[in-house]
Coordinates of C-alpha atoms and ligand atoms in Angstrom, one line a residue:
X37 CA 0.0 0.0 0.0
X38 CA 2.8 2.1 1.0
X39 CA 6.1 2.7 -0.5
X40 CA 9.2 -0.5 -0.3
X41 CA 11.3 2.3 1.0
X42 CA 13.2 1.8 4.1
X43 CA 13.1 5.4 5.5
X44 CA 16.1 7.2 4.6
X45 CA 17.1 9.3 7.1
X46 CA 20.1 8.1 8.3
X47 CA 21.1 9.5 11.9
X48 CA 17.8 7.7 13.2
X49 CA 17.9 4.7 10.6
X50 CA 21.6 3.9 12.0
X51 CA 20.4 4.9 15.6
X52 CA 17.6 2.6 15.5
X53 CA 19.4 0.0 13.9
X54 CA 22.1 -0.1 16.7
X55 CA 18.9 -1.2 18.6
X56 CA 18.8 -4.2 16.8
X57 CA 21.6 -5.7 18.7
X58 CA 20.3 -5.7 21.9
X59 CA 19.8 -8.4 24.3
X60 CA 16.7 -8.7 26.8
X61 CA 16.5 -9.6 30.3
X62 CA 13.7 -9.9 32.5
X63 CA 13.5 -8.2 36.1
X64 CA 11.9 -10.4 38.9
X65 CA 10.3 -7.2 40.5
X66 CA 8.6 -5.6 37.1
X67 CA 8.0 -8.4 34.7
X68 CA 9.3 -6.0 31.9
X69 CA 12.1 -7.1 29.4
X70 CA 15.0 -4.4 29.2
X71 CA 15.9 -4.0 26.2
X72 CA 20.1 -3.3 26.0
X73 CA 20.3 -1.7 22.9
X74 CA 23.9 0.3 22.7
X75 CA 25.9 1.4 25.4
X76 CA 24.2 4.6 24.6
X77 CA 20.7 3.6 24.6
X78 CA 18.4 2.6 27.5
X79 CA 14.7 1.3 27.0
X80 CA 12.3 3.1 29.6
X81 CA 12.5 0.8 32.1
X82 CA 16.5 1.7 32.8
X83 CA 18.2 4.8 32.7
X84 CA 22.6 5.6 33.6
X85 CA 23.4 7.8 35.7
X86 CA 24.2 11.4 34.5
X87 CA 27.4 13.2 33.8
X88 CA 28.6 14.3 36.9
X89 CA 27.9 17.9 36.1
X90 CA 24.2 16.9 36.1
X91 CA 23.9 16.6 39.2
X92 CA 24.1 19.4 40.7
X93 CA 21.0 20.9 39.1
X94 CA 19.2 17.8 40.7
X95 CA 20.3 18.5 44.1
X96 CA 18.3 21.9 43.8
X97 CA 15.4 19.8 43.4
X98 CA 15.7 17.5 46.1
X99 CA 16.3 20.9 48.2
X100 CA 13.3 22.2 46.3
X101 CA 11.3 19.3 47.6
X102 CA 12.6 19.5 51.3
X103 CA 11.8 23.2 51.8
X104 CA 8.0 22.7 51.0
X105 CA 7.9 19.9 52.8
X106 CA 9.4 21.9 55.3
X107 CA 7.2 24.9 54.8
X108 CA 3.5 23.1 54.2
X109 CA 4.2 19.5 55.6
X110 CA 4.2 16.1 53.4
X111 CA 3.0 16.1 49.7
X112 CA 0.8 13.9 48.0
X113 CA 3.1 11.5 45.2
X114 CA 1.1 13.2 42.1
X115 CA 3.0 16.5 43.6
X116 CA 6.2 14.6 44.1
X117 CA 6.0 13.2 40.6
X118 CA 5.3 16.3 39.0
X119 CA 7.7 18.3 40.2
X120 CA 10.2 15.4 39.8
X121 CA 9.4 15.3 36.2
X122 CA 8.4 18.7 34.8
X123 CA 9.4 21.2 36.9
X124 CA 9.9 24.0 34.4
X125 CA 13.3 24.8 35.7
X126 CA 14.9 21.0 37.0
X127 CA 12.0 18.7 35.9
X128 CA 13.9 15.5 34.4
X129 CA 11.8 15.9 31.0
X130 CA 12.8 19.6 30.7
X131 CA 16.5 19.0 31.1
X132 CA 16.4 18.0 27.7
X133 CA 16.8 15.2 25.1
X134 CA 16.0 12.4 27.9
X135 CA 15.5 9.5 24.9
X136 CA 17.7 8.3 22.3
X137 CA 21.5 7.9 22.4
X138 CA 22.9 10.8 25.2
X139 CA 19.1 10.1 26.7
X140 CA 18.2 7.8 29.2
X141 CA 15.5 5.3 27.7
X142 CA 13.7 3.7 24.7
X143 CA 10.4 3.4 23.3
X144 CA 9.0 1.6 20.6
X145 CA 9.1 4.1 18.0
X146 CA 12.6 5.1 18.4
X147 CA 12.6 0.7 18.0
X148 CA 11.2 0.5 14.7
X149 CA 10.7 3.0 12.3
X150 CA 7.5 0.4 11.5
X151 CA 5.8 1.4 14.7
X152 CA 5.3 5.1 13.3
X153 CA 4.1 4.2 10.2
X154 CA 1.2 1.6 11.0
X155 CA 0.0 4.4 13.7
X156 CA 0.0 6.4 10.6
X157 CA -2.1 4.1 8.4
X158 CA -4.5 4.1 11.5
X159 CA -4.6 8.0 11.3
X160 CA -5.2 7.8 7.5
X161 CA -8.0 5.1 8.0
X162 CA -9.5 7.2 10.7
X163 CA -9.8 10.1 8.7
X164 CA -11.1 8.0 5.8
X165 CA -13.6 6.2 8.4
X166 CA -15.0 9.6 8.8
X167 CA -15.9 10.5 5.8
X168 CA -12.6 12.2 4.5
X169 CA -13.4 15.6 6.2
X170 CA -11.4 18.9 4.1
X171 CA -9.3 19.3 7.4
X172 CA -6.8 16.4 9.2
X173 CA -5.1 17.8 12.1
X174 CA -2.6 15.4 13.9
X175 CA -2.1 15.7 17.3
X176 CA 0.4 14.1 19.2
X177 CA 0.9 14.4 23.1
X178 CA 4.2 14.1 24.6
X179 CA 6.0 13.5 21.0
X180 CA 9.4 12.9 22.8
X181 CA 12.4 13.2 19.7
X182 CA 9.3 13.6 17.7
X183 CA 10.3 10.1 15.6
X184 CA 6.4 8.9 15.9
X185 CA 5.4 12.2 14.2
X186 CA 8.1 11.7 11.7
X187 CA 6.9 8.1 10.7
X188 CA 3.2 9.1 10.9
X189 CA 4.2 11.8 8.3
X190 CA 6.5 10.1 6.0
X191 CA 3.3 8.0 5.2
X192 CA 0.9 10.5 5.2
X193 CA 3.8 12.4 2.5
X194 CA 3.3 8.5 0.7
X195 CA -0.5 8.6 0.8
X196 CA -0.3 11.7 -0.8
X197 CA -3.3 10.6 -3.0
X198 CA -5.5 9.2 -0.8
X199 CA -5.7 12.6 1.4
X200 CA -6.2 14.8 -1.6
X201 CA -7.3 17.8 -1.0
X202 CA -7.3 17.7 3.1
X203 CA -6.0 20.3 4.8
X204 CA -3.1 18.7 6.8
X205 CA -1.4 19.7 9.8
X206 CA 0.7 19.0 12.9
X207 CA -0.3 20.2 16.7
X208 CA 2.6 19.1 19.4
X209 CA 1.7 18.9 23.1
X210 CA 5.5 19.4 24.7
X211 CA 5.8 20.5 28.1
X212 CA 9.0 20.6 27.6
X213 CA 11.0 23.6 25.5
X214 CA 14.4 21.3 25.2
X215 CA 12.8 18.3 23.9
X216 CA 10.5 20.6 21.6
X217 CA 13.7 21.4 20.2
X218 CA 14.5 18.1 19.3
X219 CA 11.2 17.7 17.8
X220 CA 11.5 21.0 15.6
X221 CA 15.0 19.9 14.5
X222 CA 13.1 16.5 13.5
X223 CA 10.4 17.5 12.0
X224 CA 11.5 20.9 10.2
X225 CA 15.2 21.0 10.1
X226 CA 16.1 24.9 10.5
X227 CA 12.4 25.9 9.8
X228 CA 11.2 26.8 13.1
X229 CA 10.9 29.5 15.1
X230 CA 9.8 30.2 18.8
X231 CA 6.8 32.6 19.8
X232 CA 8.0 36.3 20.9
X233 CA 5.7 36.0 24.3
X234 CA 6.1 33.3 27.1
X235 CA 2.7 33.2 27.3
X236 CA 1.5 32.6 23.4
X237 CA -0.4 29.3 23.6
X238 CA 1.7 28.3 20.0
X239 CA 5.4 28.3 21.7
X240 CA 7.4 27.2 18.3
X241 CA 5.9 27.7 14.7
X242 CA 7.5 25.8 12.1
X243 CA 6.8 23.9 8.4
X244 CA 7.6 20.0 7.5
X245 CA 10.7 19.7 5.7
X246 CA 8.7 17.1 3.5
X247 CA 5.3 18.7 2.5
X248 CA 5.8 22.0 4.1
X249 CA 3.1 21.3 6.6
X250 CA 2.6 23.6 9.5
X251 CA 3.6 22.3 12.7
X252 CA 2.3 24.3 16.3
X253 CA 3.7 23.6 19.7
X254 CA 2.0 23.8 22.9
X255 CA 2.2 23.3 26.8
X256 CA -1.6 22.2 26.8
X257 CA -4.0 20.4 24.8
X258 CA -6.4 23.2 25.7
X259 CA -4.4 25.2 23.6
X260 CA -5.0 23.2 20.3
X261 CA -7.5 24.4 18.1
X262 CA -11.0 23.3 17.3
X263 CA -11.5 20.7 14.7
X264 CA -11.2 17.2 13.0
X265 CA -8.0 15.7 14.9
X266 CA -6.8 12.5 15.2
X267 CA -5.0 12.6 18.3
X268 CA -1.9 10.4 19.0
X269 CA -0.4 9.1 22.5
X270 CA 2.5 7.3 23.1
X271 CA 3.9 6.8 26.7
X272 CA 2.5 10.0 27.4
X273 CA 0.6 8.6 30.4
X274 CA 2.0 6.9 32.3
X275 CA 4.1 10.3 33.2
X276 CA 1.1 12.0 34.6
X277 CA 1.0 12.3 38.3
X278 CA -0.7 10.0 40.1
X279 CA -1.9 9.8 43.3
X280 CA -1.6 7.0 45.9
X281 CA -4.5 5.5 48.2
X282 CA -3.9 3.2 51.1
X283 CA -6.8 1.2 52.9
X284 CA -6.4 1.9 56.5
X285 CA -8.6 0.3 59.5
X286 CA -9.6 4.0 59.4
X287 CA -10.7 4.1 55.6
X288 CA -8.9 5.4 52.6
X289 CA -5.9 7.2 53.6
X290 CA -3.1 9.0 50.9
X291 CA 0.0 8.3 51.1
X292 CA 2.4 11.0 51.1
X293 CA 6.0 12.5 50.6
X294 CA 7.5 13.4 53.4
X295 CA 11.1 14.0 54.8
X296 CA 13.0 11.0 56.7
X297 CA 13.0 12.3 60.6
X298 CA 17.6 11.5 61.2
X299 CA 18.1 12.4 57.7
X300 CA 17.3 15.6 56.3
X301 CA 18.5 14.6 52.9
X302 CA 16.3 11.8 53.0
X303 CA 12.9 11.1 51.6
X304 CA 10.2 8.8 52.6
X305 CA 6.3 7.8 52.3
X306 CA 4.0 8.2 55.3
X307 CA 0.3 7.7 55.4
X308 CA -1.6 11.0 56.1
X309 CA -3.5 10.1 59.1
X310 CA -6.9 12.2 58.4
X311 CA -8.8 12.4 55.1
X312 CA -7.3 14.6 51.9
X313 CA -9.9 16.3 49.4
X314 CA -7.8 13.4 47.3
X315 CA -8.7 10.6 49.3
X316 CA -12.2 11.5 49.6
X317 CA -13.0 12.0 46.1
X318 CA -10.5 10.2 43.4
X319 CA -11.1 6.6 45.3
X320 CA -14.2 4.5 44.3
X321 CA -17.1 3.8 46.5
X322 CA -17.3 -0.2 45.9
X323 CA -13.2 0.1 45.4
X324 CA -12.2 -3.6 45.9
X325 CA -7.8 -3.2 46.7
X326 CA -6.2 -2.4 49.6
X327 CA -3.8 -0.1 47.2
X328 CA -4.7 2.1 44.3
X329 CA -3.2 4.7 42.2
X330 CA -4.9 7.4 40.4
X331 CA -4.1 9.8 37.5
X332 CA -6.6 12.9 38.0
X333 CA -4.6 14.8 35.3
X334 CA -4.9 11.6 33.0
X335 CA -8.6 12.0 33.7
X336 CA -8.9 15.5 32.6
X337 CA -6.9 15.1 29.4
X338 CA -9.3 11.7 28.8
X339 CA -12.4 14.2 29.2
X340 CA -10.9 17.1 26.9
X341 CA -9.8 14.4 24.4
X342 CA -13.6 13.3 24.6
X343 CA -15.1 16.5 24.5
X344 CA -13.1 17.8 21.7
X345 CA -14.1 14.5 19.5
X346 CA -17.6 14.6 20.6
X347 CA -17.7 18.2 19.0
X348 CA -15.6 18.6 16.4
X349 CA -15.2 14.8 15.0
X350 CA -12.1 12.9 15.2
X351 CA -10.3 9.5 17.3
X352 CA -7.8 9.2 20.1
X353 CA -5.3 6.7 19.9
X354 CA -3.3 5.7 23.3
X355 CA -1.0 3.5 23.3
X356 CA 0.9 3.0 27.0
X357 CA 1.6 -0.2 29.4
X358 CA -1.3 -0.3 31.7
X359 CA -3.9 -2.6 33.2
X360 CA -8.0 -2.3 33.4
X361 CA -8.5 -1.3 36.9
X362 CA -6.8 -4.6 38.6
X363 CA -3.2 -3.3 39.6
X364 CA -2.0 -2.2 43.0
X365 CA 1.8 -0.2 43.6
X366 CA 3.1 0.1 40.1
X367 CA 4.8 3.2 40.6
X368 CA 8.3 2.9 39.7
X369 CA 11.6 4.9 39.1
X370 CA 14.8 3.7 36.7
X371 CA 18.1 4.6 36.9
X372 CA 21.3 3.0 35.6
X373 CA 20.0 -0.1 34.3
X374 CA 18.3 -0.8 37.4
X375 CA 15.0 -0.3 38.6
X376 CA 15.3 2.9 41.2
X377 CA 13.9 4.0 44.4
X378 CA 11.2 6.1 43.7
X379 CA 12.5 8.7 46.5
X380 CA 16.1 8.7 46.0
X381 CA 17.0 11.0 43.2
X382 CA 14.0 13.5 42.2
X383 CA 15.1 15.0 38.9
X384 CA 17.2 12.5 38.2
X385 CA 15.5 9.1 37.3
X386 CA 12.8 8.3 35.2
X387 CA 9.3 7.9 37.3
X388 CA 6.7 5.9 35.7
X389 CA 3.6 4.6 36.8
X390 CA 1.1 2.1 35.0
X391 CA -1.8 3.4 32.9
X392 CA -4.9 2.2 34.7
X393 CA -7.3 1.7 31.4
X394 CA -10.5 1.2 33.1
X395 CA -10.1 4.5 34.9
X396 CA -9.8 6.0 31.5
X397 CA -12.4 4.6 29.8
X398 CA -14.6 5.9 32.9
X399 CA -13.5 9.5 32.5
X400 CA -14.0 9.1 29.1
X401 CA -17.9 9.1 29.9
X402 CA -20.9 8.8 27.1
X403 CA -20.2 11.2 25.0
X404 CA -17.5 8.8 23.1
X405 CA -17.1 5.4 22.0
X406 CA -14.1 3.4 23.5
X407 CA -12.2 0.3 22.2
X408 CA -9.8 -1.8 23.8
X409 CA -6.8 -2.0 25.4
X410 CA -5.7 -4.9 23.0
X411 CA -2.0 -6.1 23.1
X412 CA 0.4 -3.8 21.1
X413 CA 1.1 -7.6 19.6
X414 CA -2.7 -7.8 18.3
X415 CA -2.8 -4.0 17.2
X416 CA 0.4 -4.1 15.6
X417 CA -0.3 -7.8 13.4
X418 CA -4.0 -6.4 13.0
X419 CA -2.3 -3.4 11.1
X420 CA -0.4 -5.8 8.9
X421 CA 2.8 -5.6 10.6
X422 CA 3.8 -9.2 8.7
X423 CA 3.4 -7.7 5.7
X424 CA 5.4 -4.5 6.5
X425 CA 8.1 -6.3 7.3
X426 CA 8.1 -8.9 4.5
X427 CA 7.9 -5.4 2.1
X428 CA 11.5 -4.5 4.1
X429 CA 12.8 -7.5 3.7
X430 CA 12.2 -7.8 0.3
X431 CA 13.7 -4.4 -0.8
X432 CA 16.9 -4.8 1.7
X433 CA 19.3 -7.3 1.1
X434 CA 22.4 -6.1 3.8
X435 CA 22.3 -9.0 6.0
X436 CA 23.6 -6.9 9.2
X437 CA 20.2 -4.5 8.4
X438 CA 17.4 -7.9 7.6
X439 CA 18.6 -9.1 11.2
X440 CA 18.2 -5.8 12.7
X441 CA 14.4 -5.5 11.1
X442 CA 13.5 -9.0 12.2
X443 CA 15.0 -8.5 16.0
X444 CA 12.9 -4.9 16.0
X445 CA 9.9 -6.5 14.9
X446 CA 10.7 -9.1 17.8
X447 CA 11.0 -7.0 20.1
X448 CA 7.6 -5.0 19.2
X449 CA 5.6 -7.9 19.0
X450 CA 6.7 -11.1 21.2
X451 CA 4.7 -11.7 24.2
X452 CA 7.5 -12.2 26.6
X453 CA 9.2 -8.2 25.7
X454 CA 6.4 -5.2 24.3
X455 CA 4.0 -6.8 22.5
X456 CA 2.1 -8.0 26.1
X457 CA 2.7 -5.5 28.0
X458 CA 1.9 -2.3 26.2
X459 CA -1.9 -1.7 24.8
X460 CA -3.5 0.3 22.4
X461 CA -6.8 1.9 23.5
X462 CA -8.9 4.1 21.3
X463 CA -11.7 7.3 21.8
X464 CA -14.1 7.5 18.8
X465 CA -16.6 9.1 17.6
X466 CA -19.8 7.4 18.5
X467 CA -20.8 7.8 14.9
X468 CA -17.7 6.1 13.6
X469 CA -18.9 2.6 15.1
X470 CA -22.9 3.2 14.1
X471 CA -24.5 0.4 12.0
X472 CA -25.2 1.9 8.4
X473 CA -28.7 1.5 9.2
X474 CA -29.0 2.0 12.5
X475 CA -27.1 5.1 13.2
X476 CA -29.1 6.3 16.7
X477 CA -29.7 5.1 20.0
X478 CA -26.8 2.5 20.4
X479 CA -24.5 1.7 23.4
X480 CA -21.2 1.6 22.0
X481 CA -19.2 0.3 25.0
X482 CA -21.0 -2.9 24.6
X483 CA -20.6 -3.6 21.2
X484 CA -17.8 -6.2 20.3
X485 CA -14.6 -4.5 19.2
X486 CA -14.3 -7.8 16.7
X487 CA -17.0 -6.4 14.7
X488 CA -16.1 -3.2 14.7
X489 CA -14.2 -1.8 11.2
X490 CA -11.6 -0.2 13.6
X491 CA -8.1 -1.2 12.3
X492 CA -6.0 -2.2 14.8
X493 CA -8.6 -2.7 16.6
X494 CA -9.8 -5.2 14.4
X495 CA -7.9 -6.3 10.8
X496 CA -6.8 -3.5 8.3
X497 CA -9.6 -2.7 5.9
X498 CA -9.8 -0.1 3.3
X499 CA -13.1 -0.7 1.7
Ligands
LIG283 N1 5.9 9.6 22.9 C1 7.4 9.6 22.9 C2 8.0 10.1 24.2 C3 7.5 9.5 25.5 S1 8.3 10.2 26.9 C4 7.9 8.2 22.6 O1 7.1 7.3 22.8 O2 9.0 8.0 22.2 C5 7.0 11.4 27.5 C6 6.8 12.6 26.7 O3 5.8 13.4 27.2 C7 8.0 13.6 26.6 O4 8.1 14.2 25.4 C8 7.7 14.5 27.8 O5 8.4 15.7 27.7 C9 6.2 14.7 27.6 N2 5.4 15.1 28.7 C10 5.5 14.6 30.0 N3 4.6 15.2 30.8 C11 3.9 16.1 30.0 C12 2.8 17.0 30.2 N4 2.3 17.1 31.4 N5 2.4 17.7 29.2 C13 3.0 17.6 28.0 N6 4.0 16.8 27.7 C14 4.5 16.0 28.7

């Protein structure tokens, strides 16, 4: 359907191929494979430890953190975890390029330049599902070193055709202005400039170096015009604060940040012995664990995604490791190959937490239609990922570059690394999923996703 062409440009082809030669290991405490990719590289899950002049920034942070905790008393994780990772002066996202070779971690596009391109088909079918509107905005939340958006366009650039005369162009939700830099350079070479104001809601302006398509940047989704979108979300939440809930004898309790008692430098959880607004409202009346996390701010985004849809047309794709409401502690932090006390370097490590799905499809509410999660594994081989790969093969004959392809593709799909433990989940338009001739009055949520003509969601289908 698409062009044979492996994509040419060669700093990420030869970054991603250095991927290829990684080996996995398992981790008895997070059931996750690592993926060792290049001394350089680190998957998600693991992170090195920074150049020593690094550090010191950090420290500021952890001193940060003390003197509020000195000032107001413990604070909840979602604030620990916020400031810990976007903290517009120290946050660990806003030091800068945090992915890819001088970066900390890996993530399935920066795998596979495949990964980007089938999420593109789903944006082209999408768009085609709804009638071909004149205007296709692509939205991407949290676009990292903006290689998704890059794959994602190359096919749109090679479906060409099929998007005729839509209006095309590219809205980036970056909290963060270093790694928005690596997306510009990406995505426009020179061809981007930032905003005169530090307020503008548009913080960079730039064009596609392919296709000349404008391309916004902003802190919030808010900030993103009205219209058709499909929006596009890739480990984006699972770095949204969450909250943490203990059962006590006493009833739902937070659990807090607070600072160890001997050592000032030290950081620790505590229970908060009374009630929190938190703990009173963001925990579920017939709530069944003694443990839960929750990701108010993953909530809100859910319900502006859904709102926007619900008015101006469009689909949501999320794609994150998660589980559907059944998880307990899953808050995590990596650091130098290892996994890393959440508490012991703020600023420093990566801090992760799993994407509860259920609680998403919840916030969601009626206004949209929801499918999945499914397994990456099922998304990815319902979006002809086989096939992709055979179309490599067939056009590639370096030995060294066929292995890489296959171990990439091994690595996205096999139920023992990504392809079980990441899902895709998806917000539609309830009309997208109507019956032709019954187009009113229908529950969406309980429809089978098998029979839905959702790719991904179900097998590829142009017709
Ligand atoms: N989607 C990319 C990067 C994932 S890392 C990939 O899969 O490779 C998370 C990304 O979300 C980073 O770009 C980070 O800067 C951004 N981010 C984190 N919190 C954010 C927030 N609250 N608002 C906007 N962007 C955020």
């Amino acid at each position: 359907m698409f062009s044979e062409t492996q994509e040419n440009h060669r700093e990420q082809t030869s970054q991603r191929q250095e991927q290829h030669s990684c080996t996995v290991r398992q981790k008895k405490s997070f059931p996750l494979c690592v993926y060792k990719t290049h001394s350089l590289w680190r998957c998600r899950f693991c992170s090195s430890s920074p150049p020593e002049d690094e550090r010191k920034p950090r420290a500021s942070m952890l001193r940060h953190l003390t003197s509020k905790i000195k000032a107001t008393g413990p604070i909840p994780v979602a604030e620990y975890m916020r400031e810990s990772l976007t903290n517009p002066v120290t946050g660990y996202y806003v030091r800068g390029d945090v992915l890819g070779p001088q970066g900390d971690f890996i993530t399935s596009p920066e795998i596979s330049q495949i990964f980007g391109e089938l999420v593109g088909v789903w944006c082209i079918s999408e768009w085609m599902g709804a009638g071909r509107p004149a205007q296709l905005q692509l939205v991407e939340l949290g676009p990292g070193r903006g290689s998704l958006a890059a794959d994602v366009l190359r096919v749109f650039g090679q479906l060409r055709s099929v998007l005729a005369e839509a209006s095309v162009s590219v809205h980036l939700v970056e909290v963060s202005p270093a790694l928005s830099r690596v997306q510009a350079r990406r995505l426009t070479g020179e061809q981007s400039r930032e905003a005169d104001g530090e307020d503008e809601p548009v913080y960079r302006r730039g064009r596609t170096t392919t296709g000349g398509l404008p391309v916004s940047w902003y802190r919030r989704l808010d900030d993103v015009p009205a219209g058709f979108s499909v929006y596009v979300a890739h480990e984006f939440f699972d770095a949204l604060p969450i909250h943490k809930f203990q059962r006590t004898e006493k009833g739902w309790r937070e659990v807090m940040v607070d600072i160890e008692p001997d050592e000032p430098e030290r950081l620790r959880f505590v229970v908060a012995p009374t009630p929190t607004l938190a703990s009173s409202t963001l925990v579920q009346a017939d709530e069944k664990r003694n443990h839960v996390e929750v990701c108010p701010e993953g909530g809100v985004i859910i319900q502006q995604l859904a709102n926007r849809i619900s008015e101006s047309g469009g689909a949501a794709l999320i794609a994150d490791y998660g589980h559907d409401g059944t998880k307990t502690d899953t808050f995590r932090g990596f650091k130098g190959h290892q996994l890393h006390d959440v508490l012991a370097s703020p600023g420093l490590a990566d801090l992760t937490a799993d994407v509860d799905f259920s609680y998403l499809r919840r916030m969601a509410g009626e206004g949209v239609a929801c499918l999945g999660p499914v397994t990456q594994r099922t998304f990815l081989k319902n979006m002809g990922i086989d096939t992709r790969l055979q179309v490599l093969l067939r056009s590639c004959s370096d030995p060294a570059t066929r292995k890489q392809l296959i171990q990439s593709y091994d690595m996205l799909t096999s139920p023992s690394k990504m392809g079980e433990r990441f899902h895709f989940f998806s917000l539609l338009s309830p009309s997208r999923l109507a019956e032709p001739k019954r187009t009113e009055g229908l529950k969406m949520e309980k429809k089978s996703p098998a029979q839905l003509p959702v790719a991904g969601f179900t097998e590829l289908s142009f017709s």
